[in-house]
Amino acid sequence: MRFKTKSAREIRAETVLLHDGIIPNVNHGSAAGLALKRDTAQDSWYPQSNDAIQVAGDARGILGAKAAHLNGIAAAHRIMGQNVPLDVMGKLEKERKFRTFIDQIYPPFGNGAPADEEMIICRCESVRKAQIQTAVENIGTDPNRLKTSLRCGMGPCQGRMCALSVERIISENFRCRCF
């Protein structure tokens, strides 16, 4: 692998892991019973605020640090029963437009489900793609039953690293949605 900073560098490696974007953490919102909304541009889900719970920061959608701060200000105003100031809304809209620009130039990779059936999907629990497919065929697509059966998503990362890949494997191979 070669990359360039101030000078060219070369690193020998047998494996290179790539980062393909950032997705909102929906665990807390799901646990609180919030509805989830699909963002097709970012290829992710994010929780929706309701009367009792206001979602802020990156959980509301990955827009960057400025937007996370502005979303926090907007949520605070809503909690206090106040209108969100127009200047805050204007700044948030500016951040959303920039994100739209970024999404058009650098769209999500798309298929996050590895093709190789022996690929380890859940590194914490060493669960392979073929094991997920077999479990779905035998017990169905209920995420909680799959989690109990395979322990996929029950390791130290609590599914933060594998949940999206598991969802895609299920939806692409079995024509269903996990949410």
CSV table of N, CA and C in Angstrom, one decimal:
chain,number,residue,atom,x,y,z
A,1,MET,N,0.9,-1.2,0.0
A,1,MET,CA,0.0,0.0,0.0
A,1,MET,C,0.9,1.2,0.0
A,2,ARG,N,0.6,2.2,-0.8
A,2,ARG,CA,1.3,3.5,-0.8
A,2,ARG,C,0.4,4.6,-0.5
A,3,PHE,N,0.8,5.6,0.1
A,3,PHE,CA,0.1,6.8,0.4
A,3,PHE,C,1.0,7.9,0.5
A,4,LYS,N,0.5,9.1,0.3
A,4,LYS,CA,1.4,10.3,0.3
A,4,LYS,C,1.0,11.3,1.4
A,5,THR,N,1.9,11.7,2.2
A,5,THR,CA,1.6,12.8,3.1
A,5,THR,C,2.6,13.9,2.7
A,6,LYS,N,3.6,14.2,3.5
A,6,LYS,CA,4.6,15.2,3.0
A,6,LYS,C,5.6,14.5,2.1
A,7,SER,N,5.7,13.2,2.3
A,7,SER,CA,6.6,12.4,1.4
A,7,SER,C,5.9,11.1,1.2
A,8,ALA,N,6.3,10.4,0.1
A,8,ALA,CA,5.7,9.1,-0.2
A,8,ALA,C,6.1,8.1,0.8
A,9,ARG,N,5.2,7.2,1.2
A,9,ARG,CA,5.5,6.2,2.1
A,9,ARG,C,4.9,4.8,1.6
A,10,GLU,N,5.5,3.8,2.0
A,10,GLU,CA,5.1,2.5,1.6
A,10,GLU,C,5.0,1.6,2.8
A,11,ILE,N,3.9,0.9,3.0
A,11,ILE,CA,3.8,0.0,4.1
A,11,ILE,C,3.4,-1.4,3.6
A,12,ARG,N,4.1,-2.4,4.0
A,12,ARG,CA,3.8,-3.8,3.6
A,12,ARG,C,2.7,-4.3,4.5
A,13,ALA,N,1.7,-4.9,3.9
A,13,ALA,CA,0.6,-5.4,4.8
A,13,ALA,C,-0.1,-6.6,4.0
A,14,GLU,N,-0.5,-7.6,4.8
A,14,GLU,CA,-1.3,-8.7,4.2
A,14,GLU,C,-2.7,-8.3,4.0
A,15,THR,N,-3.2,-7.5,4.9
A,15,THR,CA,-4.6,-7.1,4.9
A,15,THR,C,-4.8,-5.6,5.1
A,16,VAL,N,-5.6,-5.0,4.3
A,16,VAL,CA,-5.9,-3.6,4.5
A,16,VAL,C,-7.4,-3.4,4.7
A,17,LEU,N,-7.8,-2.7,5.7
A,17,LEU,CA,-9.2,-2.5,6.0
A,17,LEU,C,-9.6,-1.1,5.6
A,18,LEU,N,-10.7,-0.9,4.9
A,18,LEU,CA,-11.1,0.4,4.4
A,18,LEU,C,-12.3,0.8,5.1
A,19,HIS,N,-12.4,2.1,5.3
A,19,HIS,CA,-13.6,2.7,6.0
A,19,HIS,C,-14.5,3.2,4.9
A,20,ASP,N,-15.7,2.9,4.9
A,20,ASP,CA,-16.7,3.3,3.9
A,20,ASP,C,-17.8,4.1,4.5
A,21,GLY,N,-17.4,5.3,5.1
A,21,GLY,CA,-18.4,6.2,5.6
A,21,GLY,C,-18.7,5.9,7.0
A,22,ILE,N,-19.5,6.8,7.5
A,22,ILE,CA,-20.0,6.8,8.9
A,22,ILE,C,-21.5,6.7,8.9
A,23,ILE,N,-22.1,5.8,9.7
A,23,ILE,CA,-23.5,5.7,9.8
A,23,ILE,C,-24.0,6.1,11.2
A,24,PRO,N,-25.2,6.7,11.4
A,24,PRO,CA,-25.7,7.0,12.7
A,24,PRO,C,-25.9,5.7,13.5
A,25,ASN,N,-25.6,5.9,14.8
A,25,ASN,CA,-25.9,4.8,15.8
A,25,ASN,C,-27.4,4.8,16.1
A,26,VAL,N,-28.1,3.8,15.7
A,26,VAL,CA,-29.5,3.8,15.9
A,26,VAL,C,-29.9,2.9,17.2
A,27,ASN,N,-28.9,2.4,17.9
A,27,ASN,CA,-29.2,1.5,19.0
A,27,ASN,C,-30.0,2.2,20.1
A,28,HIS,N,-29.6,3.4,20.5
A,28,HIS,CA,-30.3,4.0,21.6
A,28,HIS,C,-31.7,4.5,21.2
A,29,GLY,N,-31.9,5.0,20.0
A,29,GLY,CA,-33.2,5.4,19.5
A,29,GLY,C,-34.1,4.2,19.3
A,30,SER,N,-33.6,3.1,18.8
A,30,SER,CA,-34.4,1.9,18.7
A,30,SER,C,-34.9,1.4,20.1
A,31,ALA,N,-33.9,1.4,21.0
A,31,ALA,CA,-34.3,0.9,22.4
A,31,ALA,C,-35.3,1.8,23.0
A,32,ALA,N,-35.3,3.1,22.6
A,32,ALA,CA,-36.3,4.0,23.2
A,32,ALA,C,-37.6,4.0,22.4
A,33,GLY,N,-37.7,3.2,21.4
A,33,GLY,CA,-38.9,3.0,20.7
A,33,GLY,C,-39.2,4.1,19.6
A,34,LEU,N,-38.1,4.8,19.2
A,34,LEU,CA,-38.3,5.9,18.2
A,34,LEU,C,-38.4,5.2,16.8
A,35,ALA,N,-39.2,5.9,16.0
A,35,ALA,CA,-39.3,5.4,14.6
A,35,ALA,C,-37.9,5.7,13.9
A,36,LEU,N,-37.6,4.8,12.9
A,36,LEU,CA,-36.4,4.9,12.1
A,36,LEU,C,-36.8,5.4,10.7
A,37,LYS,N,-35.9,6.3,10.2
A,37,LYS,CA,-36.1,6.8,8.8
A,37,LYS,C,-34.9,6.4,8.0
A,38,ARG,N,-35.2,6.0,6.8
A,38,ARG,CA,-34.1,5.6,5.9
A,38,ARG,C,-33.6,6.9,5.1
A,39,ASP,N,-32.2,7.0,5.1
A,39,ASP,CA,-31.6,8.1,4.3
A,39,ASP,C,-30.9,7.4,3.2
A,40,THR,N,-31.5,7.4,2.0
A,40,THR,CA,-30.9,6.7,0.9
A,40,THR,C,-29.6,7.3,0.4
A,41,ALA,N,-29.4,8.6,0.5
A,41,ALA,CA,-28.2,9.2,0.1
A,41,ALA,C,-27.0,8.7,0.9
A,42,GLN,N,-27.2,8.5,2.2
A,42,GLN,CA,-26.1,8.1,3.1
A,42,GLN,C,-26.2,6.5,3.3
A,43,ASP,N,-27.2,5.9,2.7
A,43,ASP,CA,-27.4,4.4,2.8
A,43,ASP,C,-27.4,4.0,4.3
A,44,SER,N,-28.2,4.7,5.1
A,44,SER,CA,-28.3,4.4,6.5
A,44,SER,C,-29.7,4.7,7.1
A,45,TRP,N,-29.9,4.3,8.3
A,45,TRP,CA,-31.1,4.6,9.0
A,45,TRP,C,-30.8,5.6,10.1
A,46,TYR,N,-31.7,6.4,10.6
A,46,TYR,CA,-31.5,7.2,11.7
A,46,TYR,C,-32.9,7.4,12.5
A,47,PRO,N,-32.8,7.6,13.8
A,47,PRO,CA,-34.0,7.7,14.6
A,47,PRO,C,-34.7,9.0,14.5
A,48,GLN,N,-36.0,9.1,14.6
A,48,GLN,CA,-36.8,10.3,14.5
A,48,GLN,C,-37.2,10.8,15.9
A,49,SER,N,-37.1,12.1,16.1
A,49,SER,CA,-37.6,12.7,17.3
A,49,SER,C,-39.1,12.5,17.5
A,50,ASN,N,-39.5,12.4,18.7
A,50,ASN,CA,-41.0,12.5,19.0
A,50,ASN,C,-41.3,13.5,20.1
A,51,ASP,N,-42.4,13.6,20.6
A,51,ASP,CA,-42.8,14.6,21.6
A,51,ASP,C,-42.0,14.5,22.9
A,52,ALA,N,-41.6,13.2,23.2
A,52,ALA,CA,-40.9,13.0,24.5
A,52,ALA,C,-39.4,13.0,24.3
A,53,ILE,N,-38.9,12.6,23.2
A,53,ILE,CA,-37.4,12.5,23.0
A,53,ILE,C,-37.0,13.3,21.7
A,54,GLN,N,-36.0,14.1,21.9
A,54,GLN,CA,-35.4,14.9,20.8
A,54,GLN,C,-34.1,14.2,20.5
A,55,VAL,N,-33.9,13.9,19.2
A,55,VAL,CA,-32.6,13.3,18.7
A,55,VAL,C,-31.8,14.5,18.2
A,56,ALA,N,-30.5,14.4,18.6
A,56,ALA,CA,-29.6,15.5,18.2
A,56,ALA,C,-28.2,14.9,17.9
A,57,GLY,N,-27.3,15.7,17.3
A,57,GLY,CA,-26.0,15.2,17.0
A,57,GLY,C,-26.0,14.3,15.8
A,58,ASP,N,-25.0,13.4,15.8
A,58,ASP,CA,-24.8,12.5,14.6
A,58,ASP,C,-25.9,11.4,14.6
A,59,ALA,N,-26.6,11.2,15.7
A,59,ALA,CA,-27.7,10.3,15.7
A,59,ALA,C,-28.8,10.8,14.8
A,60,ARG,N,-28.9,12.0,14.5
A,60,ARG,CA,-29.9,12.6,13.7
A,60,ARG,C,-29.6,12.5,12.2
A,61,GLY,N,-28.4,12.2,11.9
A,61,GLY,CA,-27.8,12.1,10.5
A,61,GLY,C,-26.4,12.6,10.5
A,62,ILE,N,-25.6,12.0,9.8
A,62,ILE,CA,-24.2,12.4,9.8
A,62,ILE,C,-24.0,13.6,8.9
A,63,LEU,N,-23.9,14.8,9.6
A,63,LEU,CA,-23.7,16.1,8.8
A,63,LEU,C,-22.5,16.8,9.2
A,64,GLY,N,-21.7,16.3,10.2
A,64,GLY,CA,-20.5,16.9,10.7
A,64,GLY,C,-20.7,17.6,12.0
A,65,ALA,N,-19.6,18.1,12.6
A,65,ALA,CA,-19.5,18.6,14.0
A,65,ALA,C,-20.4,19.9,14.1
A,66,LYS,N,-20.3,20.8,13.1
A,66,LYS,CA,-21.1,22.0,13.2
A,66,LYS,C,-22.6,21.7,13.2
A,67,ALA,N,-23.0,20.8,12.4
A,67,ALA,CA,-24.5,20.4,12.3
A,67,ALA,C,-24.9,19.7,13.6
A,68,ALA,N,-24.0,18.9,14.2
A,68,ALA,CA,-24.3,18.2,15.4
A,68,ALA,C,-24.6,19.2,16.5
A,69,HIS,N,-23.7,20.2,16.6
A,69,HIS,CA,-23.9,21.3,17.6
A,69,HIS,C,-25.2,22.0,17.3
A,70,LEU,N,-25.5,22.4,16.1
A,70,LEU,CA,-26.7,23.1,15.8
A,70,LEU,C,-27.9,22.3,16.0
A,71,ASN,N,-27.9,21.0,15.8
A,71,ASN,CA,-29.0,20.1,16.1
A,71,ASN,C,-29.2,20.0,17.6
A,72,GLY,N,-28.2,20.1,18.4
A,72,GLY,CA,-28.3,20.1,19.8
A,72,GLY,C,-29.0,21.4,20.3
A,73,ILE,N,-28.6,22.5,19.7
A,73,ILE,CA,-29.3,23.8,20.0
A,73,ILE,C,-30.8,23.7,19.6
A,74,ALA,N,-31.1,23.2,18.4
A,74,ALA,CA,-32.5,23.1,18.0
A,74,ALA,C,-33.3,22.2,18.9
A,75,ALA,N,-32.7,21.1,19.3
A,75,ALA,CA,-33.4,20.1,20.2
A,75,ALA,C,-33.6,20.8,21.6
A,76,ALA,N,-32.7,21.6,22.1
A,76,ALA,CA,-32.9,22.3,23.3
A,76,ALA,C,-34.1,23.2,23.2
A,77,HIS,N,-34.2,24.0,22.1
A,77,HIS,CA,-35.3,24.9,22.0
A,77,HIS,C,-36.6,24.1,21.9
A,78,ARG,N,-36.7,23.0,21.2
A,78,ARG,CA,-37.9,22.2,21.1
A,78,ARG,C,-38.3,21.6,22.5
A,79,ILE,N,-37.3,21.2,23.2
A,79,ILE,CA,-37.6,20.7,24.6
A,79,ILE,C,-38.2,21.7,25.5
A,80,MET,N,-37.7,23.0,25.3
A,80,MET,CA,-38.3,24.1,26.1
A,80,MET,C,-39.6,24.7,25.5
A,81,GLY,N,-40.1,24.0,24.4
A,81,GLY,CA,-41.3,24.5,23.8
A,81,GLY,C,-41.2,25.8,23.0
A,82,GLN,N,-40.0,26.1,22.6
A,82,GLN,CA,-39.7,27.3,21.8
A,82,GLN,C,-39.5,27.0,20.4
A,83,ASN,N,-39.7,28.0,19.5
A,83,ASN,CA,-39.4,27.8,18.1
A,83,ASN,C,-37.8,27.9,18.0
A,84,VAL,N,-37.3,27.1,17.0
A,84,VAL,CA,-35.9,27.1,16.8
A,84,VAL,C,-35.6,28.4,16.0
A,85,PRO,N,-34.6,29.2,16.5
A,85,PRO,CA,-34.2,30.4,15.9
A,85,PRO,C,-33.9,30.3,14.4
A,86,LEU,N,-34.3,31.2,13.6
A,86,LEU,CA,-34.2,31.1,12.1
A,86,LEU,C,-32.7,31.1,11.7
A,87,ASP,N,-31.8,31.7,12.5
A,87,ASP,CA,-30.4,31.7,12.1
A,87,ASP,C,-29.8,30.3,12.3
A,88,VAL,N,-30.3,29.6,13.4
A,88,VAL,CA,-29.9,28.2,13.6
A,88,VAL,C,-30.4,27.3,12.4
A,89,MET,N,-31.7,27.5,12.1
A,89,MET,CA,-32.2,26.7,11.0
A,89,MET,C,-31.5,27.0,9.7
A,90,GLY,N,-31.1,28.2,9.4
A,90,GLY,CA,-30.4,28.6,8.2
A,90,GLY,C,-29.0,27.9,8.2
A,91,LYS,N,-28.3,27.9,9.3
A,91,LYS,CA,-27.0,27.3,9.4
A,91,LYS,C,-27.1,25.8,9.2
A,92,LEU,N,-28.2,25.2,9.8
A,92,LEU,CA,-28.4,23.8,9.6
A,92,LEU,C,-28.6,23.4,8.1
A,93,GLU,N,-29.4,24.3,7.5
A,93,GLU,CA,-29.7,24.0,6.0
A,93,GLU,C,-28.4,24.1,5.2
A,94,LYS,N,-27.6,25.0,5.6
A,94,LYS,CA,-26.3,25.2,4.9
A,94,LYS,C,-25.5,23.9,5.0
A,95,GLU,N,-25.4,23.3,6.2
A,95,GLU,CA,-24.7,22.1,6.5
A,95,GLU,C,-25.3,20.9,5.7
A,96,ARG,N,-26.7,20.9,5.6
A,96,ARG,CA,-27.3,19.8,4.9
A,96,ARG,C,-27.0,19.9,3.4
A,97,LYS,N,-27.0,21.1,2.9
A,97,LYS,CA,-26.6,21.3,1.4
A,97,LYS,C,-25.2,20.8,1.2
A,98,PHE,N,-24.3,21.1,2.1
A,98,PHE,CA,-22.9,20.6,1.9
A,98,PHE,C,-22.9,19.1,1.9
A,99,ARG,N,-23.7,18.5,2.8
A,99,ARG,CA,-23.7,17.0,2.9
A,99,ARG,C,-24.3,16.4,1.6
A,100,THR,N,-25.3,17.1,1.0
A,100,THR,CA,-25.9,16.6,-0.2
A,100,THR,C,-24.8,16.7,-1.3
A,101,PHE,N,-24.0,17.7,-1.3
A,101,PHE,CA,-22.9,17.8,-2.3
A,101,PHE,C,-21.9,16.7,-2.1
A,102,ILE,N,-21.5,16.4,-0.9
A,102,ILE,CA,-20.6,15.3,-0.6
A,102,ILE,C,-21.2,14.0,-1.0
A,103,ASP,N,-22.5,13.7,-0.7
A,103,ASP,CA,-23.1,12.5,-1.1
A,103,ASP,C,-23.2,12.2,-2.6
A,104,GLN,N,-23.3,13.3,-3.3
A,104,GLN,CA,-23.3,13.2,-4.8
A,104,GLN,C,-21.9,12.9,-5.3
A,105,ILE,N,-20.9,13.5,-4.8
A,105,ILE,CA,-19.6,13.2,-5.2
A,105,ILE,C,-19.0,11.9,-4.8
A,106,TYR,N,-19.3,11.5,-3.5
A,106,TYR,CA,-18.8,10.3,-2.9
A,106,TYR,C,-20.0,9.5,-2.4
A,107,PRO,N,-20.7,8.8,-3.2
A,107,PRO,CA,-21.9,8.0,-2.8
A,107,PRO,C,-21.4,6.8,-2.0
A,108,PRO,N,-22.3,6.3,-1.1
A,108,PRO,CA,-21.9,5.1,-0.3
A,108,PRO,C,-21.5,4.0,-1.3
A,109,PHE,N,-20.7,3.1,-0.9
A,109,PHE,CA,-20.2,2.0,-1.7
A,109,PHE,C,-21.3,1.1,-2.2
A,110,GLY,N,-22.4,1.0,-1.4
A,110,GLY,CA,-23.5,0.2,-1.8
A,110,GLY,C,-23.5,-1.1,-1.1
A,111,ASN,N,-23.1,-2.1,-1.7
A,111,ASN,CA,-23.2,-3.5,-1.1
A,111,ASN,C,-22.1,-3.7,-0.1
A,112,GLY,N,-22.5,-3.6,1.2
A,112,GLY,CA,-21.6,-3.9,2.3
A,112,GLY,C,-21.5,-5.3,2.6
A,113,ALA,N,-22.2,-6.2,2.0
A,113,ALA,CA,-22.2,-7.6,2.3
A,113,ALA,C,-21.1,-8.3,1.5
A,114,PRO,N,-20.1,-8.8,2.1
A,114,PRO,CA,-19.0,-9.5,1.4
A,114,PRO,C,-19.6,-10.7,0.6
A,115,ALA,N,-19.0,-11.0,-0.6
A,115,ALA,CA,-19.4,-12.1,-1.4
A,115,ALA,C,-18.9,-13.4,-0.9
A,116,ASP,N,-17.8,-13.5,-0.3
A,116,ASP,CA,-17.2,-14.7,0.2
A,116,ASP,C,-17.9,-15.2,1.4
A,117,GLU,N,-18.5,-16.4,1.3
A,117,GLU,CA,-19.3,-17.0,2.4
A,117,GLU,C,-18.5,-17.3,3.7
A,118,GLU,N,-17.2,-17.4,3.5
A,118,GLU,CA,-16.3,-17.7,4.7
A,118,GLU,C,-15.8,-16.4,5.4
A,119,MET,N,-16.2,-15.2,4.8
A,119,MET,CA,-15.8,-13.9,5.4
A,119,MET,C,-16.4,-13.8,6.8
A,120,ILE,N,-15.6,-13.4,7.7
A,120,ILE,CA,-16.0,-13.1,9.1
A,120,ILE,C,-16.7,-11.8,9.1
A,121,ILE,N,-18.0,-11.8,9.5
A,121,ILE,CA,-18.8,-10.6,9.5
A,121,ILE,C,-18.8,-10.0,10.9
A,122,CYS,N,-18.9,-10.8,12.0
A,122,CYS,CA,-18.9,-10.3,13.3
A,122,CYS,C,-17.5,-10.8,13.9
A,123,ARG,N,-16.6,-9.8,13.9
A,123,ARG,CA,-15.2,-10.1,14.4
A,123,ARG,C,-15.2,-10.4,15.9
A,124,CYS,N,-16.1,-9.8,16.7
A,124,CYS,CA,-16.1,-10.1,18.1
A,124,CYS,C,-16.4,-11.5,18.4
A,125,GLU,N,-17.4,-12.1,17.7
A,125,GLU,CA,-17.8,-13.4,18.0
A,125,GLU,C,-17.5,-14.4,16.9
A,126,SER,N,-16.6,-14.0,15.9
A,126,SER,CA,-16.2,-14.8,14.8
A,126,SER,C,-17.3,-15.5,14.1
A,127,VAL,N,-18.3,-14.8,13.7
A,127,VAL,CA,-19.4,-15.3,12.9
A,127,VAL,C,-19.2,-15.0,11.4
A,128,ARG,N,-19.3,-16.1,10.6
A,128,ARG,CA,-19.1,-15.9,9.2
A,128,ARG,C,-20.4,-15.7,8.5
A,129,LYS,N,-20.3,-15.2,7.2
A,129,LYS,CA,-21.5,-14.9,6.4
A,129,LYS,C,-22.3,-16.2,6.2
A,130,ALA,N,-21.7,-17.3,6.0
A,130,ALA,CA,-22.5,-18.6,5.8
A,130,ALA,C,-23.3,-18.9,7.0
A,131,GLN,N,-22.8,-18.7,8.2
A,131,GLN,CA,-23.5,-19.0,9.4
A,131,GLN,C,-24.8,-18.1,9.5
A,132,ILE,N,-24.6,-16.8,9.1
A,132,ILE,CA,-25.8,-15.9,9.1
A,132,ILE,C,-26.9,-16.4,8.2
A,133,GLN,N,-26.4,-16.8,6.9
A,133,GLN,CA,-27.4,-17.3,5.9
A,133,GLN,C,-28.1,-18.5,6.4
A,134,THR,N,-27.3,-19.5,7.0
A,134,THR,CA,-27.9,-20.7,7.5
A,134,THR,C,-28.9,-20.4,8.6
A,135,ALA,N,-28.6,-19.5,9.5
A,135,ALA,CA,-29.5,-19.2,10.7
A,135,ALA,C,-30.7,-18.6,10.1
A,136,VAL,N,-30.7,-17.7,9.1
A,136,VAL,CA,-31.9,-17.1,8.6
A,136,VAL,C,-32.8,-18.1,7.9
A,137,GLU,N,-32.2,-19.1,7.2
A,137,GLU,CA,-32.9,-20.1,6.6
A,137,GLU,C,-33.6,-21.0,7.6
A,138,ASN,N,-33.0,-21.2,8.8
A,138,ASN,CA,-33.5,-22.1,9.8
A,138,ASN,C,-34.5,-21.4,10.8
A,139,ILE,N,-34.2,-20.2,11.2
A,139,ILE,CA,-35.0,-19.5,12.3
A,139,ILE,C,-35.7,-18.3,11.8
A,140,GLY,N,-35.4,-17.8,10.6
A,140,GLY,CA,-36.1,-16.6,10.1
A,140,GLY,C,-35.2,-15.3,10.3
A,141,THR,N,-35.8,-14.2,10.0
A,141,THR,CA,-35.1,-12.9,9.9
A,141,THR,C,-35.2,-12.0,11.1
A,142,ASP,N,-35.9,-12.5,12.2
A,142,ASP,CA,-36.0,-11.7,13.4
A,142,ASP,C,-34.6,-11.4,14.0
A,143,PRO,N,-34.2,-10.1,14.1
A,143,PRO,CA,-32.9,-9.7,14.5
A,143,PRO,C,-32.6,-10.3,15.9
A,144,ASN,N,-33.5,-10.2,16.8
A,144,ASN,CA,-33.3,-10.7,18.2
A,144,ASN,C,-33.0,-12.2,18.2
A,145,ARG,N,-33.8,-13.0,17.5
A,145,ARG,CA,-33.6,-14.4,17.4
A,145,ARG,C,-32.2,-14.8,16.8
A,146,LEU,N,-31.9,-14.0,15.7
A,146,LEU,CA,-30.5,-14.2,15.1
A,146,LEU,C,-29.4,-13.9,16.1
A,147,LYS,N,-29.6,-12.8,16.8
A,147,LYS,CA,-28.6,-12.4,17.8
A,147,LYS,C,-28.4,-13.4,18.9
A,148,THR,N,-29.5,-13.9,19.4
A,148,THR,CA,-29.4,-15.0,20.4
A,148,THR,C,-28.8,-16.2,19.9
A,149,SER,N,-29.2,-16.6,18.7
A,149,SER,CA,-28.7,-17.9,18.1
A,149,SER,C,-27.2,-17.8,17.7
A,150,LEU,N,-26.8,-16.7,17.1
A,150,LEU,CA,-25.4,-16.6,16.6
A,150,LEU,C,-24.4,-15.8,17.6
A,151,ARG,N,-25.0,-15.0,18.5
A,151,ARG,CA,-24.2,-14.1,19.3
A,151,ARG,C,-23.7,-12.9,18.4
A,152,CYS,N,-24.1,-12.9,17.2
A,152,CYS,CA,-23.6,-11.8,16.3
A,152,CYS,C,-24.1,-10.5,16.9
A,153,GLY,N,-23.3,-9.5,17.2
A,153,GLY,CA,-23.7,-8.3,17.7
A,153,GLY,C,-23.7,-8.2,19.3
A,154,MET,N,-23.2,-9.3,19.9
A,154,MET,CA,-23.2,-9.4,21.3
A,154,MET,C,-21.8,-9.3,21.9
A,155,GLY,N,-20.8,-9.0,21.1
A,155,GLY,CA,-19.5,-8.9,21.6
A,155,GLY,C,-19.2,-7.5,22.1
A,156,PRO,N,-17.9,-7.2,22.3
A,156,PRO,CA,-17.6,-5.9,22.9
A,156,PRO,C,-18.1,-4.7,22.1
A,157,CYS,N,-18.2,-4.8,20.8
A,157,CYS,CA,-18.7,-3.6,20.0
A,157,CYS,C,-20.2,-3.5,20.0
A,158,GLN,N,-20.9,-4.5,20.5
A,158,GLN,CA,-22.4,-4.5,20.6
A,158,GLN,C,-23.0,-4.3,19.2
A,159,GLY,N,-22.4,-4.8,18.2
A,159,GLY,CA,-23.0,-4.7,16.8
A,159,GLY,C,-22.6,-3.5,16.0
A,160,ARG,N,-21.9,-2.6,16.6
A,160,ARG,CA,-21.5,-1.4,15.9
A,160,ARG,C,-20.7,-1.7,14.6
A,161,MET,N,-20.0,-2.7,14.6
A,161,MET,CA,-19.1,-3.0,13.5
A,161,MET,C,-19.8,-4.0,12.5
A,162,CYS,N,-20.7,-4.8,12.9
A,162,CYS,CA,-21.3,-5.8,12.0
A,162,CYS,C,-22.8,-5.6,11.7
A,163,ALA,N,-23.5,-4.8,12.4
A,163,ALA,CA,-25.0,-4.8,12.3
A,163,ALA,C,-25.4,-4.4,10.8
A,164,LEU,N,-24.7,-3.5,10.2
A,164,LEU,CA,-25.0,-3.1,8.9
A,164,LEU,C,-24.8,-4.2,7.9
A,165,SER,N,-23.7,-4.9,8.0
A,165,SER,CA,-23.4,-6.0,7.1
A,165,SER,C,-24.4,-7.1,7.3
A,166,VAL,N,-24.7,-7.4,8.6
A,166,VAL,CA,-25.8,-8.5,8.8
A,166,VAL,C,-27.1,-8.1,8.2
A,167,GLU,N,-27.5,-6.8,8.4
A,167,GLU,CA,-28.7,-6.4,7.7
A,167,GLU,C,-28.7,-6.5,6.2
A,168,ARG,N,-27.6,-6.2,5.6
A,168,ARG,CA,-27.5,-6.3,4.2
A,168,ARG,C,-27.5,-7.7,3.7
A,169,ILE,N,-26.8,-8.6,4.4
A,169,ILE,CA,-26.8,-10.0,4.0
A,169,ILE,C,-28.2,-10.5,4.1
A,170,ILE,N,-28.9,-10.2,5.1
A,170,ILE,CA,-30.3,-10.7,5.2
A,170,ILE,C,-31.2,-10.1,4.1
A,171,SER,N,-31.1,-8.8,3.9
A,171,SER,CA,-32.0,-8.2,2.9
A,171,SER,C,-31.7,-8.5,1.5
A,172,GLU,N,-30.4,-8.7,1.2
A,172,GLU,CA,-30.0,-9.0,-0.2
A,172,GLU,C,-30.2,-10.5,-0.6
A,173,ASN,N,-30.0,-11.3,0.4
A,173,ASN,CA,-30.2,-12.8,0.1
A,173,ASN,C,-31.6,-13.3,0.3
A,174,PHE,N,-32.3,-12.6,1.2
A,174,PHE,CA,-33.6,-13.1,1.5
A,174,PHE,C,-34.8,-12.1,1.3
A,175,ARG,N,-34.5,-11.1,0.5
A,175,ARG,CA,-35.5,-10.1,0.1
A,175,ARG,C,-36.4,-9.6,1.2
A,176,CYS,N,-35.8,-9.2,2.3
A,176,CYS,CA,-36.5,-8.6,3.4
A,176,CYS,C,-35.7,-7.5,4.0
A,177,ARG,N,-36.4,-6.8,4.9
A,177,ARG,CA,-35.8,-5.7,5.7
A,177,ARG,C,-35.8,-6.0,7.2
A,178,CYS,N,-34.7,-5.7,7.8
A,178,CYS,CA,-34.6,-5.9,9.3
A,178,CYS,C,-35.3,-4.9,10.1
A,179,PHE,N,-35.5,-3.7,9.6
A,179,PHE,CA,-36.2,-2.7,10.4
A,179,PHE,C,-37.6,-2.5,10.0
